[in-house]
mmCIF file with all atom_site columns, C-alpha atoms in Angstrom:
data_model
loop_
_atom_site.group_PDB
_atom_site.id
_atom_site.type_symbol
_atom_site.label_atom_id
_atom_site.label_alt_id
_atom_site.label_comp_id
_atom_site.label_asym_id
_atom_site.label_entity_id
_atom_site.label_seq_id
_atom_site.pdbx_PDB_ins_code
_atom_site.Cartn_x
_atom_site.Cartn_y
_atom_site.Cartn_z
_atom_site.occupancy
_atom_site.B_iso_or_equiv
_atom_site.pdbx_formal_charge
_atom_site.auth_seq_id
_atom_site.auth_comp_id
_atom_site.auth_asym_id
_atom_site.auth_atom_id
_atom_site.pdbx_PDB_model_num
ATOM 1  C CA . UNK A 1 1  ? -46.484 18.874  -3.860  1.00 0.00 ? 1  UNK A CA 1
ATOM 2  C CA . UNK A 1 2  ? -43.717 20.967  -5.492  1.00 0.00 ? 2  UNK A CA 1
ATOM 3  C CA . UNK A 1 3  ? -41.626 20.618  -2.108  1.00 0.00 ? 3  UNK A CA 1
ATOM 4  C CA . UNK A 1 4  ? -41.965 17.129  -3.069  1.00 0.00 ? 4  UNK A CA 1
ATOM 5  C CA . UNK A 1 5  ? -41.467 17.529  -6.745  1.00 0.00 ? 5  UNK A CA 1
ATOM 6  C CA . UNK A 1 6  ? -38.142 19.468  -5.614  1.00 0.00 ? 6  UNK A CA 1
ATOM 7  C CA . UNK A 1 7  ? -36.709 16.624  -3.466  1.00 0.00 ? 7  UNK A CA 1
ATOM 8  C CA . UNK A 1 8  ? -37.367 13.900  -6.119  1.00 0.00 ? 8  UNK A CA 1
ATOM 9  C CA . UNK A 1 9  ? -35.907 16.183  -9.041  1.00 0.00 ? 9  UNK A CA 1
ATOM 10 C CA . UNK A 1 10 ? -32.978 16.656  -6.450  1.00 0.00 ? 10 UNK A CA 1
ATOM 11 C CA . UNK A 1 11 ? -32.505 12.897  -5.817  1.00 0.00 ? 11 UNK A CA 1
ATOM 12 C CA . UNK A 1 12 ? -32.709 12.048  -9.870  1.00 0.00 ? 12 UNK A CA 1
ATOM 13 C CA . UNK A 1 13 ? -30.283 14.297  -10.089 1.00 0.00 ? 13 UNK A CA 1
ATOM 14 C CA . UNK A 1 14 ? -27.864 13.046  -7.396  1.00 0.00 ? 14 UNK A CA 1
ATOM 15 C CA . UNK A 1 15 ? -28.659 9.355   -9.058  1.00 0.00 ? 15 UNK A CA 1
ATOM 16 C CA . UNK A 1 16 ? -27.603 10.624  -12.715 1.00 0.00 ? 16 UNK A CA 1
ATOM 17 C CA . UNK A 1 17 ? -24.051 12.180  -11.814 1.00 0.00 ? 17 UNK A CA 1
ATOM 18 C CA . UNK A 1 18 ? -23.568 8.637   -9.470  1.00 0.00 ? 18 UNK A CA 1
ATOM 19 C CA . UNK A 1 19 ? -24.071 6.802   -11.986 1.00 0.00 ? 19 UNK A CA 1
ATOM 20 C CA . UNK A 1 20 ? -21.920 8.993   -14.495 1.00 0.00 ? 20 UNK A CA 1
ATOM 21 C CA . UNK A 1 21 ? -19.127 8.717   -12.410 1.00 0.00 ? 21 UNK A CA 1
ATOM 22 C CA . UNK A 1 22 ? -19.677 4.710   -11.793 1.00 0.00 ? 22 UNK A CA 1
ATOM 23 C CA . UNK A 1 23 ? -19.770 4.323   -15.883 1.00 0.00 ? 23 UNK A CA 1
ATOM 24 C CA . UNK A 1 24 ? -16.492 6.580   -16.273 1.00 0.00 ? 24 UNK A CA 1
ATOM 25 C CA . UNK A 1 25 ? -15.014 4.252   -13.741 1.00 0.00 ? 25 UNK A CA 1
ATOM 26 C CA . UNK A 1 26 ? -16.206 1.336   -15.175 1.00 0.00 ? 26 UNK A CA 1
ATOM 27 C CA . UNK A 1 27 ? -14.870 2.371   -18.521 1.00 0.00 ? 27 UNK A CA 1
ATOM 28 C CA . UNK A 1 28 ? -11.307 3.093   -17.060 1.00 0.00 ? 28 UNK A CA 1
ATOM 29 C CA . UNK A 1 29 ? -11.617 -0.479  -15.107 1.00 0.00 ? 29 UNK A CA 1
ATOM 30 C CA . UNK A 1 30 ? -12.335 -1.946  -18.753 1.00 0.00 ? 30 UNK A CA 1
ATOM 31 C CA . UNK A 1 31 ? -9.058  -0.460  -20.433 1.00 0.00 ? 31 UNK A CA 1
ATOM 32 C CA . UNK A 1 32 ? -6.837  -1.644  -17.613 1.00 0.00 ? 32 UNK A CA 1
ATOM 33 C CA . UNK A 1 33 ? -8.534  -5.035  -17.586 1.00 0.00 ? 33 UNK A CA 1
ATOM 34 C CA . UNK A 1 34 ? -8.067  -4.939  -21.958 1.00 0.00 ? 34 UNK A CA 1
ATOM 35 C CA . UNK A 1 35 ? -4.671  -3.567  -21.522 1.00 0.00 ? 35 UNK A CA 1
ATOM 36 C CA . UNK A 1 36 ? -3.693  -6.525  -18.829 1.00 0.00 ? 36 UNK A CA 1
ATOM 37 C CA . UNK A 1 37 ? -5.349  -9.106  -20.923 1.00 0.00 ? 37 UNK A CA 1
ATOM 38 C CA . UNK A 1 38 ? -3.134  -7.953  -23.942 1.00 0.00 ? 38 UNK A CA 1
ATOM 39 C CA . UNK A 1 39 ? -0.330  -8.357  -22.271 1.00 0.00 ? 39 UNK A CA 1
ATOM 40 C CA . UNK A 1 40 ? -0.860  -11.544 -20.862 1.00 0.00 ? 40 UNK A CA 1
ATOM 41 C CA . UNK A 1 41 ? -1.520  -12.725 -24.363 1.00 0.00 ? 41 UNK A CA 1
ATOM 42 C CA . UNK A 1 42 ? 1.855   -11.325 -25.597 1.00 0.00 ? 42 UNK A CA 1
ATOM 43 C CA . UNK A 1 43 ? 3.987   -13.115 -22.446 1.00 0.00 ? 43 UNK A CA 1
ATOM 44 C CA . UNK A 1 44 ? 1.849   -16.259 -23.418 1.00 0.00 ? 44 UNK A CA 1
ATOM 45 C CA . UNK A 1 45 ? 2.659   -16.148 -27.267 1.00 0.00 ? 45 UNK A CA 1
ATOM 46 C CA . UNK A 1 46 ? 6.220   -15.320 -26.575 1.00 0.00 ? 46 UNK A CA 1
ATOM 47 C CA . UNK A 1 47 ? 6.261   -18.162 -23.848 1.00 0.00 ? 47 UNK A CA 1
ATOM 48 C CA . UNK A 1 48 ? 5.033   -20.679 -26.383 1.00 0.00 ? 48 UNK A CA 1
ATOM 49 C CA . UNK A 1 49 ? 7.494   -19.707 -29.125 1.00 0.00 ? 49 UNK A CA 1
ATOM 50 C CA . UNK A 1 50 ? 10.133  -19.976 -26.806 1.00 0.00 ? 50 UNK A CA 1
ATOM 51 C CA . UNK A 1 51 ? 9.444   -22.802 -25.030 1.00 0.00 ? 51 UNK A CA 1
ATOM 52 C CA . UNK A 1 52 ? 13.613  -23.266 -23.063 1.00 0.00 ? 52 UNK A CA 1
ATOM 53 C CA . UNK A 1 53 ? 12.519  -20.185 -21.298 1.00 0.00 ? 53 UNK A CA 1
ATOM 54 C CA . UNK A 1 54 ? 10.048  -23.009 -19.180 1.00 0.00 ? 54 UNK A CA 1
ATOM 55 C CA . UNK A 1 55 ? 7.037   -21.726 -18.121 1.00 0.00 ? 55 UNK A CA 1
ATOM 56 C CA . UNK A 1 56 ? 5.890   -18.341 -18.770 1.00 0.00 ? 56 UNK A CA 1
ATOM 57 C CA . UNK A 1 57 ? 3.483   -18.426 -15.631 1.00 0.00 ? 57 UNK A CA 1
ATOM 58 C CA . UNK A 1 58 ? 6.737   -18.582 -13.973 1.00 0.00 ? 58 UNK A CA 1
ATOM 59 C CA . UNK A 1 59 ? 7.567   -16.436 -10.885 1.00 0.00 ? 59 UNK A CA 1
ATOM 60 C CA . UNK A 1 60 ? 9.943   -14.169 -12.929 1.00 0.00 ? 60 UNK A CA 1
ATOM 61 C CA . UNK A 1 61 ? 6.849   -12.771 -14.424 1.00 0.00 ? 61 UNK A CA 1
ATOM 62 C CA . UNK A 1 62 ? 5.731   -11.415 -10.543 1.00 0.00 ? 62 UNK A CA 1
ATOM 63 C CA . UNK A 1 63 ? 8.431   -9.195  -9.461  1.00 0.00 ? 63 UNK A CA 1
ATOM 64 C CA . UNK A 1 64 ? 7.417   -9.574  -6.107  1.00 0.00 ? 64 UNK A CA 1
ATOM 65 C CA . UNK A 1 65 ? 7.060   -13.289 -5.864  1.00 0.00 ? 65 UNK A CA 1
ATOM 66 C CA . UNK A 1 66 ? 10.227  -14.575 -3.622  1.00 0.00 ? 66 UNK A CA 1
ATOM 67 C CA . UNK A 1 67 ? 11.097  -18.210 -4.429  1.00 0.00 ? 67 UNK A CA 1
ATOM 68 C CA . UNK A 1 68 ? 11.016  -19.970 -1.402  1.00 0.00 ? 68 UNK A CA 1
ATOM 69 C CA . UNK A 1 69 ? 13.848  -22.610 -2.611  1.00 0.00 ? 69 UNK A CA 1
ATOM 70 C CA . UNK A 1 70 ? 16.058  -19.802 -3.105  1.00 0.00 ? 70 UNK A CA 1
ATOM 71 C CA . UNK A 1 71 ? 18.088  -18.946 -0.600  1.00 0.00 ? 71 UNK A CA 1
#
């Protein structure tokens, strides 16, 4: 019974730092997500008061996007 007690106790244990480290990465997933979500709300306020930039979703705003009408 206390071999038993000692395994369970062992796994609890394993379960509580798990999930520690899942809610710490969770939490740092959260600010990046906040942080992305802020600036997309800046780029679309500053898209909408200056509307002869065109678009704001445009592909300037994806450095990596290649325009395939460009040569």
């Amino acid at each position: 019974m206390e071999k038993l007690n000692s395994q369970l106790y062992w796994q609890n244990y394993c379960i509580i730092k798990e999930n520690e480290r899942l809610r710490r990465k969770a939490q740092q997933l959260n600010q990046e997500n906040q942080a992305m979500l802020s600036e997309l709300k800046q780029k679309l306020a500053k898209g909408r008061s200056n509307p002869e930039q065109g678009s704001c979703l445009s592909s300037t705003s994806n450095p990596n996007y290649s325009d395939p009408s460009k040569p």
